[in-house]
Amino acid sequence: MRLKIAIQKSGRLYEDSIRLLKECGIGIDNGLNKLKAEAYNFPLDIFFLRDDDIPQYVEDGVADIGIVGENVLCEKRKQVEIVDRLGFGKCRLSIAFPKGRDYNGIQDLQGLRIATSYANLLSVFLGENKIKAEIHEISGSVEIAPGIGLADAICDLVSSGSTLFTNGLKEVRVILRSEALLVSAKNLSGEQRKILDKLLFRINAVKKSKNNKYVLLNAPNEKLEEIIQLIPGMKSPTVLPLAEPGWSSVHSVLREDDFWEIIEQLKAAGAQGILVVPIEKMIV
Ligand code: PRT
Ligand code: ZN
């Protein structure tokens, strides 16, 4: 039994999807035929597809699982299960106005022509907010619509904001925050579920390792207690005596989010020679 995963063939999610599989120790022989590849050390077959098609393929069970942007999944409204949030491909679906047009609140959308590739998501948002506006569905280059007189505003994906900026637009309202999701078909067999669980175990180890750093530092023994309180580690920190009397080496794990804050406190508490090392896998 093998599991079939659908990932984007090329585009913004391709690299990160492939990297995630590699970091999970899944080796892929990806020759020139980029339609399908087989992992040689894990029961997984990889299908390379357009992102827009992935929800449908997973719903139909042609693929068992898939990696797809939340934006696409929500827009397509397919019956699949969200198994995990992958933390890459982050962006937001936002409404943007031409720079010179005032926006004081959602009522300013009343009666506008809004161009988008996300007609379903936009229409739900407008409905929920009791706004009547005209949705112009277009499939690409949405950001040029106001400039050519096709629309008064747009609703499109934004990440850095530079596309909006270079087209004389400004983001006025976020309607969805999105990241890449791991989705699965609804009725996986027991055996398929087992393979998925194995994959999820590895994905979690990779995700945890990215959110944590390994810290090594030297501490005067009289400050050890204070320093250990700052870096509790997975169980408790490792403390080893240094060759120099009165000093110890402390090893521990730090959450990326707390990182700078805690490093400052460690220094203030007397820690020296602080090394911070990335963790490759983390299994707790
Ligand atoms: O060929 P295929 O249909 O598979 O790919 P695609 O061209 O439809 O999608 P692609 O590769 O552009 O994006 C795939 C997924 O990446 C999207 O569905 C999102 O989930 C995610 N993602 C993350 C983004 C962006 N960031 C993003 N910035 N998708 C698109 N953009 C575009 C946006 O549409 C706009 O044109 O980038 C531009 C804005 O970027 P900034 O940085 O200038 O704000
Ligand atoms: Zn697409």
Coordinates of N, CA, C and O and ligand atoms in Angstrom, one line a residue, residues 8-13 49-52 68-72 89-91 118 143 156-164 178-180, ligand 1:
Q8 N 2.1 21.1 -5.7 CA 2.1 22.1 -6.9 C 3.2 21.7 -7.8 O 4.3 21.4 -7.4
K9 N 2.9 21.7 -9.1 CA 3.9 21.4 -10.1 C 5.0 22.4 -10.3 O 6.2 22.0 -10.4
S10 N 4.6 23.7 -10.2 CA 5.6 24.7 -10.2 C 4.9 25.9 -9.6 O 3.7 26.0 -9.7
G11 N 5.7 26.9 -9.1 CA 5.0 28.0 -8.5 C 5.5 28.2 -7.0 O 6.4 27.6 -6.6
R12 N 4.7 29.0 -6.3 CA 5.2 29.5 -5.0 C 5.2 28.4 -3.9 O 5.9 28.5 -2.9
L13 N 4.4 27.3 -4.1 CA 4.4 26.3 -3.1 C 5.3 25.1 -3.4 O 5.6 24.2 -2.5
L49 N 0.8 18.8 -9.8 CA -0.5 19.4 -10.4 C -0.5 20.9 -10.2 O 0.2 21.5 -9.4
R50 N -1.4 21.5 -11.0 CA -1.7 22.9 -10.7 C -2.4 23.0 -9.4 O -3.3 22.2 -9.0
D51 N -2.1 24.1 -8.6 CA -2.6 24.2 -7.3 C -4.2 24.2 -7.3 O -4.8 23.6 -6.4
D52 N -4.7 24.9 -8.3 CA -6.2 25.0 -8.4 C -6.9 23.6 -8.5 O -8.1 23.5 -8.1
V68 N -1.8 22.4 -0.3 CA -2.5 23.5 -1.1 C -2.7 24.7 -0.2 O -2.8 24.6 1.0
G69 N -2.7 25.9 -0.8 CA -3.0 27.1 0.0 C -4.4 27.1 0.5 O -5.3 26.7 -0.2
E70 N -4.5 27.7 1.7 CA -5.8 27.8 2.3 C -6.8 28.6 1.4 O -8.0 28.3 1.3
N71 N -6.2 29.6 0.8 CA -7.0 30.5 -0.1 C -7.6 29.7 -1.2 O -8.8 29.9 -1.5
V72 N -6.9 28.8 -1.8 CA -7.4 27.9 -2.9 C -8.5 27.0 -2.3 O -9.6 26.8 -2.9
G89 N 4.2 29.5 2.6 CA 3.2 30.0 1.6 C 2.2 31.0 2.2 O 1.1 31.2 1.8
K90 N 2.7 31.7 3.2 CA 1.8 32.7 3.9 C 1.5 33.9 3.1 O 2.4 34.4 2.4
C91 N 0.2 34.2 3.1 CA -0.2 35.4 2.4 C -1.6 35.8 2.9 O -2.1 35.1 3.8
Y118 N -11.1 35.4 -6.8 CA -11.6 34.7 -5.6 C -13.1 35.1 -5.4 O -13.5 35.7 -4.3
E143 N -4.4 43.0 -10.5 CA -3.9 44.3 -9.9 C -4.0 45.4 -11.0 O -3.9 46.6 -10.6
D156 N -7.3 40.5 -3.9 CA -6.3 39.6 -4.4 C -5.3 39.2 -3.3 O -5.4 39.8 -2.2
L157 N -4.4 38.3 -3.6 CA -3.4 37.9 -2.6 C -2.3 38.9 -2.5 O -1.9 39.5 -3.5
V158 N -1.9 39.1 -1.3 CA -0.8 40.0 -1.0 C 0.2 39.3 -0.1 O -0.2 38.6 0.9
S159 N 1.5 39.5 -0.4 CA 2.4 39.0 0.7 C 3.3 40.2 1.1 O 3.2 40.7 2.2
S160 N 4.2 40.6 0.2 CA 5.1 41.8 0.7 C 4.3 43.1 0.5 O 4.6 44.1 1.1
G161 N 3.4 43.1 -0.4 CA 2.7 44.4 -0.7 C 3.3 45.1 -1.9 O 2.7 46.1 -2.3
S162 N 4.4 44.6 -2.5 CA 5.1 45.4 -3.5 C 4.3 45.4 -4.8 O 4.4 46.4 -5.5
T163 N 3.6 44.4 -5.1 CA 2.8 44.4 -6.3 C 1.7 45.5 -6.2 O 1.5 46.2 -7.2
L164 N 1.0 45.6 -5.1 CA 0.0 46.6 -4.9 C 0.7 48.0 -5.1 O 0.2 48.8 -5.8
S178 N -3.8 33.2 5.0 CA -3.7 31.9 4.4 C -2.3 31.4 4.5 O -1.3 32.1 4.6
E179 N -2.1 30.1 4.6 CA -0.8 29.4 4.6 C -1.1 28.0 3.9 O -2.2 27.6 3.7
A180 N 0.0 27.4 3.6 CA -0.1 26.0 3.0 C -0.7 25.0 4.0 O -0.3 25.1 5.1
Ligands
PRT1 O1 0.3 27.2 -11.9 P1 -0.5 27.2 -10.7 O2 -2.0 27.4 -10.9 O3 -0.2 25.9 -9.9 O4 0.0 28.4 -9.8 P2 -0.6 29.8 -9.5 O5 0.1 30.8 -10.4 O6 -2.1 29.8 -9.5 O7 -0.1 30.0 -8.0 P3 1.2 30.6 -7.4 O8 2.4 29.7 -7.6 O9 1.4 32.1 -7.7 O10 0.8 30.6 -5.8 C1 0.5 29.4 -5.2 C2 0.1 29.7 -3.8 O11 1.1 30.4 -3.1 C3 -1.2 30.6 -3.6 O12 -2.4 29.9 -3.9 C4 -1.0 31.1 -2.2 O13 -1.5 30.1 -1.3 C5 0.5 31.1 -2.0 N1 1.0 32.5 -2.1 C6 1.8 33.1 -1.1 C7 0.9 33.4 -3.0 C8 1.5 34.6 -2.6 N2 2.1 34.4 -1.4 C9 1.6 35.8 -3.5 N3 2.1 36.8 -3.2 N4 0.2 33.4 -4.2 C10 0.3 34.4 -5.0 N5 0.9 35.6 -4.7 C11 0.9 36.7 -5.8 C12 -0.4 37.6 -5.7 O14 -1.4 37.0 -6.4 C13 0.1 38.9 -6.4 O15 0.1 38.8 -7.7 O16 2.0 37.6 -5.7 C14 1.6 38.9 -5.9 C15 1.7 39.7 -4.7 O17 2.9 39.5 -4.0 P4 3.6 40.7 -3.2 O18 4.7 40.1 -2.5 O19 4.0 41.7 -4.2 O20 2.5 41.3 -2.3

